[in-house]
Short mmCIF file of C-alpha atoms in Angstrom, two decimals:
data_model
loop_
_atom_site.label_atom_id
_atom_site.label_comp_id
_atom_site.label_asym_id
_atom_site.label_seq_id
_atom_site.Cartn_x
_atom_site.Cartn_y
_atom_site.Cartn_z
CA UNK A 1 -23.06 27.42 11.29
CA UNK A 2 -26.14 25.25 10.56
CA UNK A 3 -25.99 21.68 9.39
CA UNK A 4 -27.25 22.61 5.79
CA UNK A 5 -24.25 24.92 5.31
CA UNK A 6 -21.81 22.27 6.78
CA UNK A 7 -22.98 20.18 4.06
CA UNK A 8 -22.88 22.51 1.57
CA UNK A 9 -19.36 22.71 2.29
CA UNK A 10 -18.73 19.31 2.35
CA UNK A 11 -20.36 18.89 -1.07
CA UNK A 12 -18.35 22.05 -2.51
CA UNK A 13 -15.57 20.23 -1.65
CA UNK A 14 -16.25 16.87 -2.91
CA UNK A 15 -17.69 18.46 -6.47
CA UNK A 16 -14.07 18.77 -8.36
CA UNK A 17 -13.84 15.21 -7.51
CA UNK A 18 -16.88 14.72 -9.11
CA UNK A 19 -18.93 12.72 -6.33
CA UNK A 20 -22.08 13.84 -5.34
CA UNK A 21 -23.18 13.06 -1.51
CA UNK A 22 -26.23 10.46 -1.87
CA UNK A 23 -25.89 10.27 -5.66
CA UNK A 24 -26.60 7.15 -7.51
CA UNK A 25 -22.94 6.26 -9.05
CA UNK A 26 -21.46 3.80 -6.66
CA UNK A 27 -18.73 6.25 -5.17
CA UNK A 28 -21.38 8.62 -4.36
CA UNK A 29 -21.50 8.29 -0.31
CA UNK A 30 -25.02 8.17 1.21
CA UNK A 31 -24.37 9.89 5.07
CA UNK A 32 -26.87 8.29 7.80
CA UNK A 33 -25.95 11.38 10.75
CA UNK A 34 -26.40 14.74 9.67
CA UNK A 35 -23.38 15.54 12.18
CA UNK A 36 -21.53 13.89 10.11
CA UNK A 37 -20.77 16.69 7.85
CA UNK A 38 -18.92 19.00 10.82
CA UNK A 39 -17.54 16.11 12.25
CA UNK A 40 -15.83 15.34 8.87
CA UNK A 41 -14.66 19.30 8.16
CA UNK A 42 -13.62 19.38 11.77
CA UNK A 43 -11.62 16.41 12.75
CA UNK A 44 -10.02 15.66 8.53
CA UNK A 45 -9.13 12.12 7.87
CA UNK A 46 -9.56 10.57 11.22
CA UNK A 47 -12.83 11.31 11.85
CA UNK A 48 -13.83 10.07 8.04
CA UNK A 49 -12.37 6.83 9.05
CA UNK A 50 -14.19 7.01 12.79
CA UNK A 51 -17.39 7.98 11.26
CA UNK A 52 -17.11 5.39 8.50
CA UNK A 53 -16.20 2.68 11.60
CA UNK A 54 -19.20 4.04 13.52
CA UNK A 55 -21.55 3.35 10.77
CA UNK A 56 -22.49 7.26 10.47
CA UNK A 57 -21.63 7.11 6.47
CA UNK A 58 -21.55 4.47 4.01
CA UNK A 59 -20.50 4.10 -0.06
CA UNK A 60 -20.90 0.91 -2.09
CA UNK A 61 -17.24 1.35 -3.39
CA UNK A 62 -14.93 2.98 -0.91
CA UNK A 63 -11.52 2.73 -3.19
CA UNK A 64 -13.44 4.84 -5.91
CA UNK A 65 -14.20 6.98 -3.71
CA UNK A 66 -10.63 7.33 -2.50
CA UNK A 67 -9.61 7.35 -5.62
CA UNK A 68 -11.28 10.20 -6.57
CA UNK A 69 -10.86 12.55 -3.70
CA UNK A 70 -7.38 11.48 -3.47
CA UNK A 71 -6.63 11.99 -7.45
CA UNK A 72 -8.44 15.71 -6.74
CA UNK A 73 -5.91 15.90 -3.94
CA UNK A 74 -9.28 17.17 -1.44
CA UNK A 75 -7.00 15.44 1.35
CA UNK A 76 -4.64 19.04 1.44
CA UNK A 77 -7.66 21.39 1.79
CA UNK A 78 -8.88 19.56 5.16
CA UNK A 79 -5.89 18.90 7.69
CA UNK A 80 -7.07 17.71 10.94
CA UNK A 81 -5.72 18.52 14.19
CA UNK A 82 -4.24 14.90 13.93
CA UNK A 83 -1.93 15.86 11.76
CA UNK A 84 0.06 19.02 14.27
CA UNK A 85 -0.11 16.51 16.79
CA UNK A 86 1.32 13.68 14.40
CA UNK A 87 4.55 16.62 13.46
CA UNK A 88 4.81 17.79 17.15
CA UNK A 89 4.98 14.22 18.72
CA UNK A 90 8.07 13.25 15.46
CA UNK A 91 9.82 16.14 16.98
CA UNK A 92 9.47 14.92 20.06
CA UNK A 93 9.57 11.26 20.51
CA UNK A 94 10.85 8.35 18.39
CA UNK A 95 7.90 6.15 18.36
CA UNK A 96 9.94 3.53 16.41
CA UNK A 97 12.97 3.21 19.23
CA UNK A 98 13.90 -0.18 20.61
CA UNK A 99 11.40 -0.13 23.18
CA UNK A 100 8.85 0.09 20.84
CA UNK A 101 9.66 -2.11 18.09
CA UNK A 102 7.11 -4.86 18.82
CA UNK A 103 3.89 -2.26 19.50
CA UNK A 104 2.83 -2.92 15.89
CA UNK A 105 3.26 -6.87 15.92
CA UNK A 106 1.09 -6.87 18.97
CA UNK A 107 -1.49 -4.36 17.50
CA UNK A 108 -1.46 -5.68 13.66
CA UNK A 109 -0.04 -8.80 12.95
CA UNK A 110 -1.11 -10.60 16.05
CA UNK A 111 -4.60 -9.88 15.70
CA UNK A 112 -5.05 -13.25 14.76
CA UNK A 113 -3.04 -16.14 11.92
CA UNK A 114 -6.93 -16.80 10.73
CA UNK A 115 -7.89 -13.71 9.64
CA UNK A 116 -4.42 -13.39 7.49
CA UNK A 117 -4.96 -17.17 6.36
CA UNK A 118 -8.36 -16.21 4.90
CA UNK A 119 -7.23 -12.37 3.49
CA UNK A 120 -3.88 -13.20 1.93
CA UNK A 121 -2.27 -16.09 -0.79
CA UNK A 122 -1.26 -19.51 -0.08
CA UNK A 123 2.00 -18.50 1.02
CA UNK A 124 0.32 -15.41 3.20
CA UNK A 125 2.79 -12.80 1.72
CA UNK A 126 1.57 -9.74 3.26
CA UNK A 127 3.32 -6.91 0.85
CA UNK A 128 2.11 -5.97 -2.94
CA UNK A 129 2.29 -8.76 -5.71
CA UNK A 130 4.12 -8.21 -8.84
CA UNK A 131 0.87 -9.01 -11.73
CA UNK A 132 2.58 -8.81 -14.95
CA UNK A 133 1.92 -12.09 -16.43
CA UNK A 134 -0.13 -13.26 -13.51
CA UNK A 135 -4.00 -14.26 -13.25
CA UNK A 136 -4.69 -14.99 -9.69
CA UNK A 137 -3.27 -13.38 -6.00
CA UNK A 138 -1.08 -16.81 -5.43
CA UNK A 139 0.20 -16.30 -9.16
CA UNK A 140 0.98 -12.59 -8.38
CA UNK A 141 2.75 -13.10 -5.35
CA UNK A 142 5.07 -16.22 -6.37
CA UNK A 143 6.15 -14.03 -9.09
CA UNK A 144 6.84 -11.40 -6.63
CA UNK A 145 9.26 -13.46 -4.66
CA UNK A 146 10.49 -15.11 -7.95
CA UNK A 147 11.51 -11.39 -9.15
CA UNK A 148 13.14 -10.60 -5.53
CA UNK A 149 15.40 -14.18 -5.66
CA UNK A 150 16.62 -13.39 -9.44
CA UNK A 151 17.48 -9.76 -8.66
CA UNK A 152 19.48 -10.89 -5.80
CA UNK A 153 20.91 -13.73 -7.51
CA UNK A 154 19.89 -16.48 -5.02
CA UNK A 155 21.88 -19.62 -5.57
CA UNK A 156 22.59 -22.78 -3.66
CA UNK A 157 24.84 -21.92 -0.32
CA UNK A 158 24.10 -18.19 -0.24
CA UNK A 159 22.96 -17.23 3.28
CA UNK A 160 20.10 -15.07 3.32
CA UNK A 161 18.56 -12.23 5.98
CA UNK A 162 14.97 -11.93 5.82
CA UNK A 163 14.28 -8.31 7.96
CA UNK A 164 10.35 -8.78 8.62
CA UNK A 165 10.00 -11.91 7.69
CA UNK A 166 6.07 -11.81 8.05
CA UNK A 167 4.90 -15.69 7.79
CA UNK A 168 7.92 -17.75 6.65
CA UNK A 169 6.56 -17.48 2.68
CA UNK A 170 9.32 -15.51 0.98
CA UNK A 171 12.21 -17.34 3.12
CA UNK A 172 10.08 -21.01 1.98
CA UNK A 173 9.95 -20.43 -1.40
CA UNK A 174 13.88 -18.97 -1.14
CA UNK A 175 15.20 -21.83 0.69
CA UNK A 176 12.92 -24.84 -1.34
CA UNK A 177 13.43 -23.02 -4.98
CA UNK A 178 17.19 -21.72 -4.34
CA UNK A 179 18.75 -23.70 -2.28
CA UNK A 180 19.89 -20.99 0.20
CA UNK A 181 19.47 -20.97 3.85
CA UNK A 182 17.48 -18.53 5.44
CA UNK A 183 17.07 -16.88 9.18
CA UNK A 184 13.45 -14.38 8.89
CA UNK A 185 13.32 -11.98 11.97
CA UNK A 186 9.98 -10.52 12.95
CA UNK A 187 8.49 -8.63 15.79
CA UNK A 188 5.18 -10.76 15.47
CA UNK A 189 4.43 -13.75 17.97
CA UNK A 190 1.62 -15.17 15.68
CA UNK A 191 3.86 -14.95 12.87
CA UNK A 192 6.52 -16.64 14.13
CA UNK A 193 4.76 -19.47 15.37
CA UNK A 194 3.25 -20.23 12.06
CA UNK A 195 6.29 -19.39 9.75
CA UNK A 196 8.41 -21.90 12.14
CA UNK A 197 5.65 -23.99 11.78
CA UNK A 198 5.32 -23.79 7.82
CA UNK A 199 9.22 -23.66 7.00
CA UNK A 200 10.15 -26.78 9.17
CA UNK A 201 12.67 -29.22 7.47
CA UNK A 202 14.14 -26.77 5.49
CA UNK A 203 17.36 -24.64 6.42
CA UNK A 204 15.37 -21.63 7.43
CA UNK A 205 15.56 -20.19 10.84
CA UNK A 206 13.00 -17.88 12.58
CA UNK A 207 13.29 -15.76 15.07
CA UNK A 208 11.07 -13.16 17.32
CA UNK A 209 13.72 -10.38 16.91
CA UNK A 210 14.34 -6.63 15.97
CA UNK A 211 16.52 -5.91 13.06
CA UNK A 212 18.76 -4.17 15.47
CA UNK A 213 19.46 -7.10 17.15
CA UNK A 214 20.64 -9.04 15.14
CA UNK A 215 24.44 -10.45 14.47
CA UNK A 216 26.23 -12.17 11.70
CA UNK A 217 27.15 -11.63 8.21
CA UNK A 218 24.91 -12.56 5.35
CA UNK A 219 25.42 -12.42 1.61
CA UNK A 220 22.14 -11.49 0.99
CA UNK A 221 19.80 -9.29 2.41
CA UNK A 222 15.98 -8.47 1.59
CA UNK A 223 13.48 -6.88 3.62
CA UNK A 224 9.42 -6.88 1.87
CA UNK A 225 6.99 -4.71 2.59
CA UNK A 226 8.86 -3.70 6.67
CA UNK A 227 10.54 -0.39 6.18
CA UNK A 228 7.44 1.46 6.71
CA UNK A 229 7.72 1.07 10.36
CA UNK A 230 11.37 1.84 10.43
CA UNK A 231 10.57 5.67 10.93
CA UNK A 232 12.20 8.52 9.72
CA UNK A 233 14.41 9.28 12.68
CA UNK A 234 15.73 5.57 12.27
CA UNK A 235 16.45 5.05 8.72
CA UNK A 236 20.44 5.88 8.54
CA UNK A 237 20.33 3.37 11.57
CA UNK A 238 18.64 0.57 9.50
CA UNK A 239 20.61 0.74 6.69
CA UNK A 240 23.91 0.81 8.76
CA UNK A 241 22.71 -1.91 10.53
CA UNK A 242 22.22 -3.90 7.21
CA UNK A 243 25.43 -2.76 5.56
CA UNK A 244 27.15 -4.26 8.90
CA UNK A 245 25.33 -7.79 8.55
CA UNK A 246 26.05 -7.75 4.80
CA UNK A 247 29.48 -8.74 3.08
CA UNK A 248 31.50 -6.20 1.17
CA UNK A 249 30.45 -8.29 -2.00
CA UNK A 250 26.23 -8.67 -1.22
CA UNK A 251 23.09 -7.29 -1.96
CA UNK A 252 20.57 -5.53 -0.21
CA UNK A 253 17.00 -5.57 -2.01
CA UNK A 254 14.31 -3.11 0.07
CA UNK A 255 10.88 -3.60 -1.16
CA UNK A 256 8.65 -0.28 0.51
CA UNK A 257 5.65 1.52 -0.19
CA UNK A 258 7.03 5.25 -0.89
CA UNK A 259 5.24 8.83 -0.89
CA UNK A 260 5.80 11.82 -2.67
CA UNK A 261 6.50 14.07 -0.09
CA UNK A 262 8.84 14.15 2.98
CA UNK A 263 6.93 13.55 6.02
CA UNK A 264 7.67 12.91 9.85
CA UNK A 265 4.66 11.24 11.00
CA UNK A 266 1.78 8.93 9.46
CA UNK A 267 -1.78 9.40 8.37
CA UNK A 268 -3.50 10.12 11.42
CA UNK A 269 -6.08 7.05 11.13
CA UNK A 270 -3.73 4.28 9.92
CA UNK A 271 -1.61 5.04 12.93
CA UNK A 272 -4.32 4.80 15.55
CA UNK A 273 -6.22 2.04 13.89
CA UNK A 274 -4.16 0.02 11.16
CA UNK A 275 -0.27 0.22 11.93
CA UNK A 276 0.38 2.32 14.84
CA UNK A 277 4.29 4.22 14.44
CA UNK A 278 4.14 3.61 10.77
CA UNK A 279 4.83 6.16 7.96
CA UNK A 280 5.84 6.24 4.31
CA UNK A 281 9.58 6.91 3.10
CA UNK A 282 9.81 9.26 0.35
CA UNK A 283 12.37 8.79 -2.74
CA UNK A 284 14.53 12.11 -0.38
CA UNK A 285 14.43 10.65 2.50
CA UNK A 286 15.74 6.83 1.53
CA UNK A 287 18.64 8.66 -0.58
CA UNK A 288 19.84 10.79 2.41
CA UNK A 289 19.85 7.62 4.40
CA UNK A 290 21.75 5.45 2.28
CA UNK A 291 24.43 8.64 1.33
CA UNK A 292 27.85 7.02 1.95
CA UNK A 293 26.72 3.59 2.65
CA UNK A 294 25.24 1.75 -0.06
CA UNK A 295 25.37 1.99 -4.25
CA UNK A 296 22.10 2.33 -5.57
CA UNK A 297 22.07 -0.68 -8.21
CA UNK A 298 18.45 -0.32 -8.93
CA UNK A 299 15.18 1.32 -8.31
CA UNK A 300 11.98 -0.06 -9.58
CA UNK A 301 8.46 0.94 -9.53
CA UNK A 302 5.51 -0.59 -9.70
CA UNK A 303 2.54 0.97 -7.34
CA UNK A 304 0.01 0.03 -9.57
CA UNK A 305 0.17 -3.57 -8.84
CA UNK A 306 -1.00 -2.20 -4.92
CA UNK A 307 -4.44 -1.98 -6.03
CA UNK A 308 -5.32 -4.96 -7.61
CA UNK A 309 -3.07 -6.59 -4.43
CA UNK A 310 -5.48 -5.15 -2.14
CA UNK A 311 -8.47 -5.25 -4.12
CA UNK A 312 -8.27 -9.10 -4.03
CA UNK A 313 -7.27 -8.95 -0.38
CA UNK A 314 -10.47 -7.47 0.11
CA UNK A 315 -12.55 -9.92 -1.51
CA UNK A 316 -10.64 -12.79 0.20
CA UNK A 317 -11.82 -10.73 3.43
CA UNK A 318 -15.23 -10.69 2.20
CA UNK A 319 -15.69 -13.62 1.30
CA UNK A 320 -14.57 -15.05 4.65
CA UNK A 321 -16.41 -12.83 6.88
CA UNK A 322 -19.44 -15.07 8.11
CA UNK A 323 -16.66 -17.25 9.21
CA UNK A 324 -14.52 -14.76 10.92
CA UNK A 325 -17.53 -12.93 12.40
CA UNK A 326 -17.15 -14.92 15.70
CA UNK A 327 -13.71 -13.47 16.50
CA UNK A 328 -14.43 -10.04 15.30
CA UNK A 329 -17.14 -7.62 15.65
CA UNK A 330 -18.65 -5.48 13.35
CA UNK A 331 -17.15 -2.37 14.06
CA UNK A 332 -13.47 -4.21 12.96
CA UNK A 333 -15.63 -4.98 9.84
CA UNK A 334 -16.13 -2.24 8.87
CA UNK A 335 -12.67 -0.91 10.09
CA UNK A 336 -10.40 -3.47 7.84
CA UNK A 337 -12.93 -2.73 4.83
CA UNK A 338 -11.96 1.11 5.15
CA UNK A 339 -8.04 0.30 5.46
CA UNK A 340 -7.70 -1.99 2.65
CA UNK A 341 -10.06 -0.05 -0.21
CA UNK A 342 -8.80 2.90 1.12
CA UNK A 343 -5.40 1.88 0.35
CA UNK A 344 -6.49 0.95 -3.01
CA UNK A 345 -7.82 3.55 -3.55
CA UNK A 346 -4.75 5.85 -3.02
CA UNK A 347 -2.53 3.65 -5.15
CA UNK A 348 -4.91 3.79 -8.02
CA UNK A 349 -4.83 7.90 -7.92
CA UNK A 350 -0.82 7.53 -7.53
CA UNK A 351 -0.49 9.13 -4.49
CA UNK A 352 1.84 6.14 -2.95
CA UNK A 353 4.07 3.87 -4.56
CA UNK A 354 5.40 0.55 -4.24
CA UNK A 355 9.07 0.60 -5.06
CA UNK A 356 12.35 -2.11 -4.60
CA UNK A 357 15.69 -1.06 -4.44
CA UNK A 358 18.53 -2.95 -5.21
CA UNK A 359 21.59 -1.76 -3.70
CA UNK A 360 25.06 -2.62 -2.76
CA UNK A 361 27.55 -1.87 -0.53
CA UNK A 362 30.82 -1.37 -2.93
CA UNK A 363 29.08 -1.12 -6.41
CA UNK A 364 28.67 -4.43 -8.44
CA UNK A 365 31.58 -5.24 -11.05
CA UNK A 366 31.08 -4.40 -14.06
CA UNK A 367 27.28 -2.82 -13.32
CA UNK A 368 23.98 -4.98 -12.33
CA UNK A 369 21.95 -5.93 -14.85
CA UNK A 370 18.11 -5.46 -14.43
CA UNK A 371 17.76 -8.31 -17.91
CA UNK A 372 18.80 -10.46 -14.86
CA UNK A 373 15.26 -9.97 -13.12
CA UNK A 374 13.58 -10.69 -16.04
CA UNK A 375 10.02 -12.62 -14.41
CA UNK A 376 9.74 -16.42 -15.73
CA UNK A 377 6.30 -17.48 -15.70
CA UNK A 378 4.46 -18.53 -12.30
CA UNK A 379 4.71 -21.55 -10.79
CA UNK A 380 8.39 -22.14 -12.40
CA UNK A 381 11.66 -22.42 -10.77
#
């Protein structure tokens, strides 16, 4: 087949998304390799991303792009080879055991406190912001972790687990606000030097630590934005592992990003590049975990807020580049650019969500009350 008719295909498929290759509309894609085009139909959604990282195609706004494609649902007409090996290797291996648990806080969140200083709020939360009422990232992700603390209930005394703890700000503003005390557990070294660092002289502990590791009761529990790398093969084992830390009488609030479909693996190019072992729970999969453990209080939606949480990411990341350039090359550029308006892009066409779920282990008495989690306006207590 020639390279005309592999871009005739290519553009056959991208017309019921309406983009045009080198069109003028700004997710039109301009390609710079003609081999792009069977490199693309060949190798699916990894070699888009590897091609994109290799500077073969470019598009002045990647998460329209993505949102079109994704919204057309092009993604299930081209299935790379990826994806068989992704399914064979879930049969075959739990790439989330014990052994592996810190692989993506080496690969991810170590890649350097900077670059996560420049991208994310003042607290550096790194999971979606809750934007109803807010005007700014900062404003959006204090009323995040305002939401969490009222649908838990946090109140002075309370002891608190933080599974994933990321950079100390949820188990801060927890501990400062709430008057609880706190121990965060992550598998990040960067993080936890900087969260121990930026939670001093307040009853919050942090620890380098898997969630299976960990001992004690708590009468809370929360975990933001960590689930996704809990793998299907372990997610009965994570939530018996929280209903054993929790007391008959707590709550458990699991804040996820969720997918429509039951799947065993990841998206091929996230894994390799972005969060290697990761994939996305679907709504079947966290109810056949929790069967028998846990009474689902509450389950709460709100994907949308993803995109504007990543869209701003993405500017912070911009905007900080020509100072960042020295520890990063280009190609990493070009790479973080294509994960986080990519992303974007797939929460604005709905095809992942962003969901917390309240549960507990005995039911609450008398039923829990969502007009409890009502959000106050940022920046109050």
């Amino acid at each position: 087949m020639s390279q005309d008719s592999f871009a005739r295909r290519m553009q056959d498929l991208l017309t019921p998304a309406d983009v045009e290759v080198g069109g003028d509309r700004p997710w039109d894609p301009v390609v710079h390799e003609d081999a792009f085009y069977r490199r693309v139909l060949a190798g699916g959604s990894l070699a888009l991303g590897e091609s994109y990282m290799d500077g073969w195609w470019d598009c002045p706004r990647l998460d329209e792009f993505f949102h079109r494609i994704l919204r057309a649902r092009l993604d299930e007409r081209v299935r790379s080879p990826g994806w068989l090996f992704a399914a064979l290797r879930a049969r075959l291996v739990n790439a989330q055991a014990p052994s592996r648990a810190h692989v993506v806080g080496e690969r991810h969140y170590d890649l350097g406190n900077e670059l996560y200083r420049a991208m994310l709020d003042a607290r550096m939360i790194y999971s979606c912001g809750y934007w109803e009422g807010a005007a700014s990232l900062d404003e959006a992700q204090e009323a995040k972790v305002e939401l969490v603390c009222r649908k838990l209930g946090l109140k002075p005394g309370l002891k608190v687990l933080d599974i994933g703890c990321g950079w100390g700000g949820t188990a801060r503003l927890a501990a400062e606000r709430h008057g609880v005390e706190v121990l965060g557990v992550t598998v990040s070294r960067r993080q936890v030097e900087l969260a121990r660092e930026l939670c001093a002289g307040l009853p919050v502990e942090i620890r380098l630590q898997d969630y299976r590791e960990v001992d004690g009761r708590f009468d809370r529990v929360l975990s933001l934005g960590m689930f996704e790398h809990v793998g299907v093969r372990n997610y009965r084992g994570f939530f018996k592992a929280v209903r054993r830390l929790l007391h008959e009488d707590g709550l458990f609030l699991l804040h996820t990003i969720g997918t429509e479909r039951s799947e065993t693996h990841g998206e091929p190019w996230t894994e390799r590049y972005i969060f290697p072992n990761s994939m996305l729970p679907s709504a079947r999969q966290i109810a056949a975990a929790i069967e028998g453990l846990f009474v689902l209080e509450d389950w709460h939606s709100f994907g949308a807020d993803y995109d504007r949480t990543l869209t701003s990411w993405h500017e912070r990341f911009e905007a900080a580049w020509d100072r960042l350039r020295d520890r990063y090359d280009e190609r990493f550029h070009r790479m973080w650019r294509y994960y986080l308006l990519s992303c974007a892009g797939a929460f604005r066409a709905r095809r992942i969500q962003l969901w917390q779920l309240v549960l507990s282990p005995r039911g609450v008495p008398g039923g829990y009350h969502r007009a409890d989690a009502t959000p106050s306006p940022p920046g109050t207590a």
